[in-house]
Amino acid sequence: MFQLPRYFTIEPVQLSIKEKAIASLACLTAILLTGLLTQTYAVEQTSVLVASMGASAVILFTIPGSPLAQPWPFVGGQMLSALIGVLCAFYIRDVPLAAALAAGLAVLMMLILRCLHPPGAATALAPVLNAEQTPMPDLDFLLNPVGINVLIMLMLTWLINRLILRRDYPVRIAPPQPPRHINKTEGNWVGVSQADVEQATRDFDHFLDIGADDLLRIFTQLQLLLLQKNLGSIRCEQLMQRDIVTVEYATEVEDAWMLMQQHHLKALPVLDRARHVIGIVTQYDFLKNLKLTPYQSFQDKWLAFIKSTPTVSTDKPEAIGHIMTRKVKTLPAQAHIAELIPLVINEGHHHVPIVDENGHFVGMVFQSRLLSALFNHCTFAPIKHD
């Protein structure tokens, strides 16, 4: 009994003051615009807003990454619940019984169709509770105001979250891509794959207001934080090699290859004139553009590819910018070396460019240097005795 007050002091959503203000303003704006636009297109003597839209706004703008806030749960949950509510109000005259069936059936169908959206249960109650004060509800209720409200609210949610607040909405759920040079069965570097998380959530057998991909990201971030504590304050700038040979977009393919051979390099960062990293070229980039076919001489094909074309017209890449990899992962010089591990192990990067606070290239961390640092830490770390 004396522990009861502590259950009322838990903050349900951990948001900063700025995020709380943004979420509140987004809800206000969405409800206002939904009401005004619905009023423009609504038929006379109909409600402008369904009350449950207020609850939907809380979910859509406070926890936009939640499974409850995605487009299908929102649209399906609201429309399906409205249909169930209309049918219960039409066929069942007893209000308490109709209300109970409407709410219960709405929840059941939302769970079956995987469109659970809690405000939908309130939408199911609306036609039942209003049956005595208004004319008998019919299927027009689905279109006006529920359908119009849902359509406008969905468009506003996408516009505000994605274009104004720069949030990832709707959340993209893509199948995990196997990392390069890693066996698909090995999972990721923390030893837990998305399939493992999905299986664990199924075994839990309770609804979790968070997706498996978010859980995996949280777990990975936790592993990184623990690794940072164990490794101490080792930064990328302490590990990187500074005197790195670089090339520009217009550097000829032959010249870049000669640089790699002279300096025994496997990769060259490609920089613009402001020393921003715009790409990286590796030995693989040269080979994949060779386009070697069976029964062709490798030497003849290679010489034809690597040599600069003396004429104006050409049918092969001439500048390094034509063959480089454009999507390059970089890290700040002040980043902890633990941030290198997912890039090296999960994504197969053997060379990670390092930039300063202005985004200028300052060095490169090689996989061998990272392994050496981890080995030295494990070797010379103090041994704790029980």
C-alpha positions as semicolon CSV with decimal commas, in nm:
position;residue;x (nm);y (nm);z (nm)
1;M;0,000;0,000;0,000
2;F;0,283;0,237;0,088
3;Q;0,450;0,159;-0,246
4;L;0,149;0,277;-0,446
5;P;0,270;0,639;-0,498
6;R;0,586;0,526;-0,678
7;Y;0,379;0,382;-0,962
8;F;0,248;0,730;-1,039
9;T;0,589;0,894;-1,067
10;I;0,720;0,706;-1,370
11;E;0,761;0,923;-1,678
12;P;0,613;0,717;-1,966
13;V;0,798;0,892;-2,250
14;Q;1,157;1,010;-2,203
15;L;1,169;1,331;-2,406
16;S;1,367;1,651;-2,369
17;I;1,184;1,980;-2,309
18;K;1,248;2,071;-2,674
19;E;1,096;1,744;-2,800
20;K;0,796;1,783;-2,569
21;A;0,731;2,132;-2,708
22;I;0,771;2,010;-3,066
23;A;0,534;1,715;-3,012
24;S;0,271;1,939;-2,851
25;L;0,293;2,197;-3,129
26;A;0,274;1,924;-3,394
27;C;-0,043;1,782;-3,233
28;L;-0,199;2,127;-3,215
29;T;-0,118;2,201;-3,579
30;A;-0,241;1,864;-3,707
31;I;-0,574;1,877;-3,521
32;L;-0,635;2,239;-3,623
33;L;-0,565;2,175;-3,992
34;T;-0,762;1,849;-3,989
35;G;-1,063;2,028;-3,841
36;L;-1,044;2,320;-4,083
37;L;-1,000;2,102;-4,391
38;T;-1,273;1,858;-4,284
39;Q;-1,506;2,152;-4,225
40;T;-1,447;2,258;-4,584
41;Y;-1,548;1,923;-4,733
42;A;-1,784;1,786;-4,467
43;V;-2,158;1,757;-4,516
44;E;-2,377;1,978;-4,298
45;Q;-2,499;1,843;-3,964
46;T;-2,201;1,612;-3,927
47;S;-1,916;1,628;-3,680
48;V;-1,601;1,801;-3,797
49;L;-1,368;1,582;-3,592
50;V;-1,384;1,237;-3,440
51;A;-1,271;1,266;-3,077
52;S;-1,029;0,975;-3,114
53;M;-0,819;1,184;-3,357
54;G;-0,682;1,364;-3,053
55;A;-0,552;1,037;-2,911
56;S;-0,415;0,940;-3,252
57;A;-0,227;1,269;-3,271
58;V;-0,052;1,190;-2,943
59;I;0,074;0,858;-3,082
60;L;0,161;0,990;-3,429
61;F;0,371;1,282;-3,308
62;T;0,501;1,170;-2,969
63;I;0,611;0,817;-3,061
64;P;0,622;0,818;-3,444
65;G;0,859;0,520;-3,444
66;S;0,612;0,300;-3,256
67;P;0,439;0,014;-3,442
68;L;0,111;0,174;-3,328
69;A;0,191;0,494;-3,522
70;Q;0,262;0,345;-3,864
71;P;0,026;0,414;-4,158
72;W;-0,145;0,073;-4,170
73;P;-0,226;0,056;-3,796
74;F;-0,354;0,414;-3,805
75;V;-0,568;0,384;-4,119
76;G;-0,673;0,023;-4,069
77;G;-0,738;0,063;-3,697
78;Q;-0,952;0,373;-3,738
79;M;-1,153;0,263;-4,043
80;L;-1,208;-0,095;-3,925
81;S;-1,320;0,023;-3,581
82;A;-1,557;0,277;-3,734
83;L;-1,720;0,002;-3,944
84;I;-1,761;-0,225;-3,641
85;G;-1,907;0,062;-3,438
86;V;-2,164;0,145;-3,706
87;L;-2,273;-0,218;-3,738
88;C;-2,308;-0,259;-3,359
89;A;-2,508;0,065;-3,330
90;F;-2,739;-0,040;-3,612
91;Y;-2,816;-0,396;-3,502
92;I;-2,794;-0,377;-3,120
93;R;-3,035;-0,144;-2,939
94;D;-2,895;-0,191;-2,591
95;V;-2,625;0,077;-2,558
96;P;-2,400;-0,089;-2,294
97;L;-2,404;-0,419;-2,483
98;A;-2,344;-0,248;-2,818
99;A;-2,057;-0,044;-2,672
100;A;-1,893;-0,349;-2,517
101;L;-1,919;-0,552;-2,836
102;A;-1,795;-0,261;-3,048
103;A;-1,484;-0,210;-2,836
104;G;-1,410;-0,580;-2,794
105;L;-1,461;-0,669;-3,159
106;A;-1,257;-0,367;-3,271
107;V;-0,961;-0,476;-3,060
108;L;-0,993;-0,837;-3,178
109;M;-1,006;-0,746;-3,547
110;M;-0,720;-0,497;-3,515
111;L;-0,505;-0,768;-3,359
112;I;-0,600;-1,024;-3,625
113;L;-0,532;-0,783;-3,912
114;R;-0,216;-0,647;-3,745
115;C;-0,339;-0,289;-3,736
116;L;-0,359;-0,228;-3,361
117;H;-0,419;0,142;-3,294
118;P;-0,566;0,208;-2,944
119;P;-0,769;0,518;-3,043
120;G;-0,958;0,290;-3,281
121;A;-1,154;0,147;-2,988
122;A;-1,277;0,499;-2,910
123;T;-1,381;0,540;-3,274
124;A;-1,584;0,219;-3,246
125;L;-1,771;0,364;-2,947
126;A;-1,856;0,694;-3,119
127;P;-2,153;0,576;-3,335
128;V;-2,288;0,362;-3,049
129;L;-2,287;0,643;-2,793
130;N;-2,425;0,898;-3,038
131;A;-2,707;0,673;-3,160
132;E;-2,962;0,821;-2,916
133;Q;-2,881;1,188;-2,986
134;T;-2,832;1,168;-3,363
135;P;-3,008;0,989;-3,647
136;M;-2,929;0,622;-3,677
137;P;-2,566;0,600;-3,796
138;D;-2,502;0,452;-4,137
139;L;-2,202;0,374;-4,347
140;D;-2,165;0,744;-4,436
141;F;-1,994;0,779;-4,098
142;L;-1,700;0,585;-4,244
143;L;-1,645;0,848;-4,510
144;N;-1,749;1,160;-4,325
145;P;-1,599;1,243;-4,085
146;V;-1,379;0,937;-4,014
147;G;-1,245;0,880;-4,365
148;I;-1,173;1,248;-4,426
149;N;-1,013;1,286;-4,082
150;V;-0,791;0,983;-4,136
151;L;-0,680;1,089;-4,484
152;I;-0,594;1,444;-4,379
153;M;-0,426;1,335;-4,056
154;L;-0,213;1,079;-4,240
155;M;-0,093;1,336;-4,493
156;L;-0,017;1,587;-4,217
157;T;0,168;1,322;-4,017
158;W;0,393;1,242;-4,311
159;L;0,445;1,611;-4,393
160;I;0,522;1,726;-4,038
161;N;0,730;1,428;-3,928
162;R;0,930;1,374;-4,244
163;L;0,968;1,712;-4,409
164;I;0,953;1,953;-4,113
165;L;1,080;1,756;-3,812
166;R;1,315;1,538;-4,023
167;R;1,199;1,219;-3,857
168;D;1,205;0,879;-4,024
169;Y;0,833;0,831;-4,087
170;P;0,696;0,591;-4,178
171;V;0,956;0,359;-4,034
172;R;1,111;0,150;-4,309
173;I;1,123;-0,217;-4,223
174;A;1,369;-0,372;-4,466
175;P;1,515;-0,723;-4,458
176;P;1,863;-0,718;-4,307
177;Q;2,140;-0,724;-4,565
178;P;2,424;-0,971;-4,506
179;P;2,754;-0,789;-4,446
180;R;3,021;-0,813;-4,712
181;H;3,282;-1,090;-4,679
182;I;3,091;-1,242;-4,386
183;N;2,903;-1,569;-4,379
184;K;2,529;-1,508;-4,359
185;T;2,494;-1,745;-4,068
186;E;2,737;-1,555;-3,850
187;G;2,496;-1,277;-3,757
188;N;2,628;-0,937;-3,661
189;W;2,923;-0,840;-3,448
190;V;2,732;-0,846;-3,121
191;G;2,622;-1,205;-3,180
192;V;2,252;-1,115;-3,197
193;S;2,069;-1,089;-3,530
194;Q;1,735;-0,932;-3,610
195;A;1,590;-1,283;-3,645
196;D;1,702;-1,355;-3,288
197;V;1,527;-1,041;-3,161
198;E;1,209;-1,125;-3,353
199;Q;1,209;-1,476;-3,208
200;A;1,259;-1,338;-2,856
201;T;0,966;-1,097;-2,894
202;R;0,745;-1,382;-3,017
203;D;0,844;-1,595;-2,718
204;F;0,765;-1,302;-2,487
205;D;0,400;-1,331;-2,599
206;H;0,311;-0,975;-2,496
207;F;0,266;-0,670;-2,713
208;L;0,581;-0,455;-2,719
209;D;0,549;-0,095;-2,829
210;I;0,882;-0,114;-3,014
211;G;0,994;-0,288;-3,330
212;A;1,256;-0,562;-3,353
213;D;1,488;-0,337;-3,554
214;D;1,473;-0,068;-3,283
215;L;1,545;-0,326;-3,015
216;L;1,846;-0,448;-3,212
217;R;1,975;-0,091;-3,251
218;I;1,939;-0,032;-2,876
219;F;2,120;-0,357;-2,798
220;T;2,400;-0,271;-3,041
221;Q;2,434;0,077;-2,893
222;L;2,454;-0,075;-2,545
223;Q;2,735;-0,304;-2,661
224;L;2,921;-0,002;-2,800
225;L;2,883;0,190;-2,474
226;L;3,016;-0,104;-2,274
227;L;3,305;-0,144;-2,516
228;Q;3,392;0,224;-2,481
229;K;3,407;0,186;-2,103
230;N;3,634;-0,116;-2,132
231;L;3,870;0,038;-2,389
232;G;3,903;0,376;-2,221
233;S;3,927;0,705;-2,409
234;I;4,101;0,591;-2,727
235;R;4,002;0,817;-3,018
236;C;4,026;0,762;-3,390
237;E;4,284;1,041;-3,419
238;Q;4,519;0,835;-3,200
239;L;4,483;0,535;-3,428
240;M;4,470;0,690;-3,774
241;Q;4,755;0,724;-4,021
242;R;4,794;1,086;-4,125
243;D;5,029;1,081;-4,425
244;I;4,778;0,926;-4,664
245;V;4,809;0,946;-5,041
246;T;4,488;1,086;-5,192
247;V;4,348;1,147;-5,540
248;E;4,088;1,375;-5,694
249;Y;3,783;1,300;-5,908
250;A;3,969;1,384;-6,231
251;T;4,280;1,178;-6,152
252;E;4,338;0,936;-6,437
253;V;4,276;0,569;-6,368
254;E;4,631;0,477;-6,474
255;D;4,787;0,738;-6,243
256;A;4,580;0,623;-5,945
257;W;4,679;0,262;-6,005
258;M;5,046;0,357;-6,022
259;L;5,014;0,541;-5,690
260;M;4,863;0,234;-5,527
261;Q;5,147;0,017;-5,657
262;Q;5,423;0,259;-5,557
263;H;5,295;0,303;-5,201
264;H;5,166;-0,055;-5,157
265;L;4,810;0,066;-5,094
266;K;4,480;-0,116;-5,122
267;A;4,263;0,197;-5,116
268;L;4,280;0,566;-5,204
269;P;4,048;0,835;-5,064
270;V;3,900;1,061;-5,331
271;L;3,883;1,426;-5,219
272;D;3,745;1,746;-5,364
273;R;3,942;2,071;-5,361
274;A;3,818;2,151;-5,010
275;R;3,953;1,812;-4,890
276;H;3,607;1,667;-4,832
277;V;3,578;1,292;-4,889
278;I;3,365;1,231;-5,200
279;G;3,456;0,868;-5,256
280;I;3,707;0,590;-5,215
281;V;3,870;0,364;-5,471
282;T;3,995;0,016;-5,388
283;Q;4,153;-0,265;-5,585
284;Y;3,807;-0,419;-5,613
285;D;3,680;-0,105;-5,792
286;F;3,946;-0,154;-6,059
287;L;3,864;-0,523;-6,105
288;K;3,486;-0,487;-6,114
289;N;3,516;-0,236;-6,400
290;L;3,741;-0,469;-6,595
291;K;3,436;-0,671;-6,711
292;L;3,638;-0,980;-6,786
293;T;3,454;-1,255;-6,975
294;P;3,542;-1,626;-7,004
295;Y;3,830;-1,720;-7,237
296;Q;3,959;-1,362;-7,247
297;S;4,321;-1,287;-7,171
298;F;4,340;-1,108;-6,837
299;Q;4,663;-0,932;-6,929
300;D;4,529;-0,794;-7,258
301;K;4,202;-0,686;-7,098
302;W;4,384;-0,524;-6,804
303;L;4,626;-0,328;-7,022
304;A;4,341;-0,203;-7,239
305;F;4,153;-0,089;-6,929
306;I;4,436;0,070;-6,732
307;K;4,606;0,260;-7,014
308;S;4,481;0,612;-7,083
309;T;4,302;0,660;-7,414
310;P;4,506;0,895;-7,637
311;T;4,203;1,006;-7,839
312;V;3,906;1,226;-7,743
313;S;3,641;0,953;-7,757
314;T;3,651;0,650;-7,530
315;D;3,429;0,360;-7,427
316;K;3,586;0,296;-7,085
317;P;3,634;0,485;-6,757
318;E;3,922;0,732;-6,774
319;A;3,895;0,929;-6,447
320;I;3,903;0,779;-6,100
321;G;3,568;0,945;-6,029
322;H;3,409;0,709;-6,282
323;I;3,501;0,393;-6,091
324;M;3,515;0,507;-5,727
325;T;3,270;0,402;-5,458
326;R;3,062;0,709;-5,381
327;K;2,896;0,604;-5,056
328;V;3,176;0,634;-4,805
329;K;3,146;0,593;-4,429
330;T;3,360;0,844;-4,242
331;L;3,414;0,904;-3,871
332;P;3,514;1,219;-3,680
333;A;3,866;1,232;-3,541
334;Q;3,722;1,258;-3,189
335;A;3,507;0,946;-3,230
336;H;3,584;0,652;-3,003
337;I;3,748;0,357;-3,175
338;A;3,453;0,139;-3,068
339;E;3,254;0,307;-3,346
340;L;3,491;0,151;-3,598
341;I;3,397;-0,204;-3,505
342;P;3,049;-0,219;-3,669
343;L;3,194;-0,061;-3,985
344;V;3,479;-0,310;-4,006
345;I;3,295;-0,626;-3,902
346;N;2,934;-0,572;-4,012
347;E;2,991;-0,371;-4,329
348;G;3,328;-0,511;-4,429
349;H;3,520;-0,181;-4,445
350;H;3,896;-0,234;-4,429
351;H;3,975;0,139;-4,452
352;V;3,775;0,413;-4,276
353;P;3,848;0,779;-4,364
354;I;3,868;1,017;-4,067
355;V;3,755;1,380;-4,086
356;D;3,787;1,683;-3,858
357;E;3,505;1,896;-3,716
358;N;3,470;2,075;-4,052
359;G;3,447;1,753;-4,251
360;H;3,800;1,781;-4,393
361;F;3,996;1,462;-4,447
362;V;4,276;1,420;-4,190
363;G;4,369;1,052;-4,202
364;M;4,267;0,690;-4,236
365;V;4,220;0,403;-3,994
366;F;4,313;0,064;-4,132
367;Q;4,171;-0,265;-4,012
368;S;4,519;-0,382;-3,910
369;R;4,565;-0,082;-3,680
370;L;4,231;-0,141;-3,513
371;L;4,314;-0,507;-3,450
372;S;4,654;-0,406;-3,315
373;A;4,497;-0,159;-3,071
374;L;4,245;-0,417;-2,949
375;F;4,519;-0,678;-2,909
376;N;4,740;-0,439;-2,713
377;H;4,452;-0,345;-2,486
378;C;4,371;-0,709;-2,413
379;T;4,738;-0,795;-2,361
380;F;4,835;-0,510;-2,131
381;A;4,504;-0,455;-1,953
382;P;4,538;-0,504;-1,577
383;I;4,434;-0,850;-1,459
384;K;4,181;-0,848;-1,178
385;H;4,212;-1,126;-0,920
386;D;3,921;-1,251;-0,719
